[in-house]
Amino acid sequence: MATTCTALSVASMAGGARACLFSHLPRTLAKTNISTTIIVSSKWIYSSKMGLNPLQRECAINKTVPNRKLQVRAARTESQGVSLGFRAPSFELPEPLTGKTWKLEDFEPYPALLVMFICNHCPFVKHLKKDIVKLTNFYMKKGLAVVAISSNSVATHPQDGPELMAEDAKILNYPFPYLYDELQEVARDFGAVCTPEFFLFKKDGRRPFELVYHGQYDDSRPSNNVPITGRDLSLAIDCVLSGQPVSPVQKPSVGCGIKWHPGAK
């Protein structure tokens, strides 16, 4: 089964200070479902509500603890297992925002097709969403066809359901259709395993779409402080639209594992 999207890591502290700060906290902290960054402040130590005994208070006074963060980090899953030259699988999926059903055949007139597996909640997707809108707006004007698909199970992640997909598409003004793969069959047909995951296909005349790029957006990740540029994907798109070969040296996309239906994978 693909790894889950949340993991808890604690910023490092001096050993003594850490022992003083956390000696009174519940042991179940790591099991708490934390969706935002929590600030651990030295003010907590002096709170009478914490019920510190005199020894703990003395320890706290002698070892002042600066503000620290408990950071939620997403477990990483890399794209894999799909060979270049792979033909785009047929699909027929609904677009929650408009109610329209889209098929692979709808994109036949275009010289290239970008298929993106994304979702609403994944921090790796959220990190890129606004830039993805800019990049796709730019290249769609140059003849690129684009479609996004969400295959996550709503049984485990209701925030990725069709109603909220439509809301997300409307708020961010997606220029491409954002489709719902309820049965997860399309994700399996493509060999998709993570979000975001990018499949760039080219089409020569009447030949089927063939995969030429299956790699990352760029080197930027949540919290790694690398600027978002879309460089890797942009270079591949430029090559396809100009009739040039795409380099087979491609870094895998990194993101949250697709959330398969319970018991399905």
Coordinates of C-alpha atoms in Angstrom, one line a residue:
M1 CA 0.0 0.0 0.0
A2 CA 1.2 3.5 -0.8
T3 CA 2.6 5.4 2.2
T4 CA 0.3 7.8 4.0
C5 CA 0.6 11.6 3.6
T6 CA 1.4 12.7 7.1
A7 CA 4.2 12.2 9.5
L8 CA 5.3 14.1 12.6
S9 CA 8.8 15.4 13.2
V10 CA 10.1 17.5 16.1
A11 CA 12.6 20.2 15.7
S12 CA 15.8 19.4 17.6
M13 CA 16.4 20.8 21.1
A14 CA 19.2 20.6 23.6
G15 CA 18.8 17.3 25.6
G16 CA 18.2 18.9 29.0
A17 CA 15.8 21.5 27.8
R18 CA 13.8 18.9 25.8
A19 CA 13.5 16.7 28.9
C20 CA 12.2 19.6 31.0
L21 CA 9.8 20.8 28.3
F22 CA 8.2 17.4 27.4
S23 CA 8.3 15.5 30.7
H24 CA 4.8 16.6 31.5
L25 CA 3.3 16.2 28.1
P26 CA 1.0 13.3 27.1
R27 CA 2.7 10.3 25.6
T28 CA 0.0 10.2 22.9
L29 CA 1.2 13.4 21.2
A30 CA 2.6 11.6 18.2
K31 CA -0.7 10.0 17.6
T32 CA -2.6 13.3 17.4
N33 CA -3.9 14.3 14.0
I34 CA -2.1 17.6 13.6
S35 CA -2.9 19.5 10.4
T36 CA -1.1 22.8 11.1
T37 CA 2.2 23.9 12.5
I38 CA 2.2 24.1 16.3
I39 CA 4.4 26.6 18.1
V40 CA 6.0 25.2 21.3
S41 CA 6.6 28.4 23.3
S42 CA 8.6 28.9 26.5
K43 CA 5.5 30.5 27.9
W44 CA 3.9 27.1 28.2
I45 CA 6.5 26.2 30.9
Y46 CA 5.3 29.0 33.2
S47 CA 1.6 28.3 32.8
S48 CA 0.0 27.5 36.1
K49 CA -2.5 25.4 34.1
M50 CA 0.2 22.9 33.3
G51 CA 0.4 21.9 36.9
L52 CA 4.2 21.9 37.1
N53 CA 5.8 20.8 40.4
P54 CA 8.6 22.9 42.0
L55 CA 11.3 20.8 40.4
Q56 CA 9.9 21.2 37.0
R57 CA 9.5 25.0 37.4
E58 CA 13.2 25.2 38.6
C59 CA 14.3 23.2 35.6
A60 CA 12.3 25.4 33.3
I61 CA 13.7 28.6 34.8
N62 CA 17.3 27.4 34.5
K63 CA 17.0 26.2 30.9
T64 CA 15.0 28.7 28.9
V65 CA 13.6 27.1 25.8
P66 CA 13.2 29.3 22.7
N67 CA 10.2 29.0 20.4
R68 CA 10.4 25.7 18.4
K69 CA 8.1 24.1 15.8
L70 CA 6.5 20.8 15.4
Q71 CA 6.4 20.4 11.7
V72 CA 4.1 18.2 9.7
R73 CA 6.0 16.7 6.8
A74 CA 4.5 14.5 4.0
A75 CA 5.9 11.1 3.4
R76 CA 7.4 10.9 0.0
T77 CA 6.4 8.6 -2.9
E78 CA 8.3 8.7 -6.2
S79 CA 6.8 8.1 -9.6
Q80 CA 8.0 4.9 -11.2
G81 CA 7.5 1.9 -13.4
V82 CA 6.2 3.5 -16.7
S83 CA 8.4 3.3 -19.8
L84 CA 8.8 6.1 -22.3
G85 CA 6.9 5.3 -25.5
F86 CA 4.0 4.0 -23.4
R87 CA 0.7 4.7 -25.2
A88 CA -1.8 6.9 -23.3
P89 CA -4.6 4.7 -22.0
S90 CA -8.2 5.5 -22.9
F91 CA -10.3 7.1 -20.2
E92 CA -13.8 8.5 -19.7
L93 CA -14.2 10.6 -16.6
P94 CA -16.5 13.3 -15.2
E95 CA -15.5 16.9 -14.5
P96 CA -17.2 17.8 -11.2
L97 CA -17.1 21.6 -11.9
T98 CA -19.1 21.4 -15.2
G99 CA -20.6 17.9 -15.1
K100 CA -19.1 17.2 -18.5
T101 CA -17.5 13.8 -19.3
W102 CA -14.1 13.9 -20.9
K103 CA -12.5 11.2 -23.0
L104 CA -8.9 10.7 -24.4
E105 CA -10.4 11.2 -27.8
D106 CA -11.3 14.8 -26.9
F107 CA -7.6 15.6 -27.1
E108 CA -6.8 13.9 -30.4
P109 CA -6.5 17.2 -32.4
Y110 CA -3.6 18.4 -30.2
P111 CA 0.1 17.6 -30.8
A112 CA 0.8 17.0 -27.2
L113 CA -1.1 16.1 -24.0
L114 CA -0.1 16.7 -20.4
V115 CA -1.9 14.4 -17.9
M116 CA -1.4 15.4 -14.2
F117 CA -2.5 13.3 -11.3
I118 CA -3.2 15.8 -8.5
C119 CA -5.6 16.2 -5.5
N120 CA -6.8 18.8 -3.1
H121 CA -5.1 18.0 0.1
C122 CA -1.5 16.9 -0.6
P123 CA 1.1 19.4 0.5
F124 CA 3.3 18.7 -2.5
V125 CA 0.4 19.6 -4.8
K126 CA -0.6 22.7 -2.8
H127 CA 3.0 23.8 -3.1
L128 CA 2.8 23.9 -6.9
K129 CA -0.9 24.7 -7.6
K130 CA -0.6 28.4 -8.4
D131 CA 2.5 27.9 -10.6
I132 CA 0.9 24.9 -12.4
V133 CA -2.0 27.3 -13.4
K134 CA 0.6 29.8 -14.8
L135 CA 2.5 27.2 -16.7
T136 CA -0.5 25.5 -18.2
N137 CA -2.1 28.8 -19.2
F138 CA 1.1 29.7 -21.0
Y139 CA 1.5 26.4 -22.9
M140 CA -2.1 25.8 -23.6
K141 CA -2.0 29.0 -25.7
K142 CA 0.9 27.3 -27.7
G143 CA -1.2 24.2 -28.4
L144 CA -0.7 21.9 -25.4
A145 CA -3.7 20.0 -24.2
V146 CA -3.9 19.5 -20.4
V147 CA -6.0 17.5 -18.1
A148 CA -5.8 16.8 -14.4
I149 CA -7.1 13.8 -12.6
S150 CA -7.8 13.0 -8.9
S151 CA -7.9 9.4 -8.0
N152 CA -7.8 9.5 -4.2
S153 CA -10.3 7.6 -2.2
V154 CA -13.0 9.7 -0.5
A155 CA -13.4 7.0 2.0
T156 CA -10.1 7.9 3.6
H157 CA -9.8 11.5 2.3
P158 CA -13.2 13.2 1.9
Q159 CA -11.4 16.5 1.3
D160 CA -10.5 15.1 -2.2
G161 CA -14.1 14.4 -3.1
P162 CA -15.8 15.8 -6.3
E163 CA -17.6 18.7 -4.6
L164 CA -14.4 20.1 -3.1
M165 CA -12.6 19.3 -6.4
A166 CA -15.1 21.6 -8.2
E167 CA -14.5 24.3 -5.5
D168 CA -10.8 24.0 -5.8
A169 CA -10.9 24.3 -9.6
K170 CA -13.2 27.3 -9.4
I171 CA -11.1 29.1 -6.8
L172 CA -7.8 28.6 -8.6
N173 CA -9.4 29.1 -12.0
Y174 CA -7.9 26.0 -13.5
P175 CA -7.7 26.4 -17.3
F176 CA -7.8 22.6 -17.7
P177 CA -10.5 20.1 -16.8
Y178 CA -10.1 18.5 -13.4
L179 CA -11.5 15.0 -13.5
Y180 CA -12.7 12.5 -10.9
D181 CA -11.4 8.9 -11.1
E182 CA -13.8 7.4 -8.6
L183 CA -13.0 3.8 -9.4
Q184 CA -9.2 4.5 -9.5
E185 CA -9.0 2.5 -12.7
V186 CA -7.5 5.3 -14.7
A187 CA -4.7 5.8 -12.2
R188 CA -3.9 2.1 -12.4
D189 CA -4.0 2.1 -16.2
F190 CA -1.5 5.0 -16.2
G191 CA 0.6 3.4 -13.5
A192 CA 0.3 6.6 -11.4
V193 CA 1.3 6.2 -7.8
C194 CA 1.7 9.8 -6.4
T195 CA 0.4 13.3 -6.5
P196 CA 1.6 15.3 -8.3
E197 CA 2.6 13.0 -11.1
F198 CA 3.1 14.2 -14.7
F199 CA 2.7 12.3 -17.9
L200 CA 3.6 14.2 -21.1
F201 CA 2.6 12.6 -24.4
K202 CA 3.3 13.6 -27.9
K203 CA 1.2 12.8 -31.0
D204 CA 2.5 12.4 -34.5
G205 CA -0.3 12.6 -37.0
R206 CA -2.7 9.7 -36.6
R207 CA -0.5 7.8 -34.3
P208 CA -1.6 7.4 -30.7
F209 CA -0.2 9.6 -27.9
E210 CA 3.2 8.3 -26.8
L211 CA 4.8 9.1 -23.5
V212 CA 7.9 11.2 -23.8
Y213 CA 8.2 12.7 -20.3
H214 CA 7.4 11.1 -16.9
G215 CA 9.3 13.2 -14.4
Q216 CA 9.2 16.0 -11.9
Y217 CA 7.9 19.6 -12.1
D218 CA 11.2 20.9 -10.8
D219 CA 13.5 20.6 -7.8
S220 CA 11.3 22.6 -5.5
R221 CA 9.6 20.8 -2.5
P222 CA 7.6 22.1 0.4
S223 CA 10.0 23.7 2.9
N224 CA 13.2 23.0 0.9
N225 CA 13.5 26.8 0.0
V226 CA 14.2 26.0 -3.7
P227 CA 12.2 28.5 -5.9
I228 CA 9.4 27.1 -8.0
T229 CA 10.3 27.4 -11.7
G230 CA 8.7 24.4 -13.4
R231 CA 12.0 24.0 -15.2
D232 CA 12.0 20.3 -15.8
L233 CA 8.5 20.0 -17.1
S234 CA 8.8 23.2 -19.2
L235 CA 11.9 22.0 -20.9
A236 CA 10.1 18.8 -21.9
I237 CA 7.1 20.7 -23.2
D238 CA 9.3 23.1 -25.2
C239 CA 11.0 20.1 -26.9
V240 CA 7.7 18.4 -27.8
L241 CA 6.1 21.5 -29.2
S242 CA 9.2 22.4 -31.2
G243 CA 9.6 18.9 -32.6
Q244 CA 12.8 18.2 -30.7
P245 CA 13.5 14.9 -28.8
V246 CA 13.0 15.0 -25.0
S247 CA 16.0 13.9 -22.9
P248 CA 15.4 10.4 -21.5
V249 CA 17.3 11.5 -18.3
Q250 CA 14.4 12.4 -16.1
K251 CA 14.1 12.9 -12.3
P252 CA 11.0 11.2 -10.9
S253 CA 8.2 13.2 -9.6
V254 CA 7.9 13.2 -5.8
G255 CA 4.7 13.6 -3.8
C256 CA 2.1 12.0 -1.6
G257 CA 1.1 8.4 -2.4
I258 CA -2.3 8.0 -4.1
K259 CA -4.8 7.1 -1.5
W260 CA -6.2 3.8 -2.7
H261 CA -9.6 2.5 -1.5
P262 CA -9.2 0.5 1.7
G263 CA -8.3 -3.0 1.0
A264 CA -7.8 -2.3 -2.8
K265 CA -4.0 -2.2 -2.9

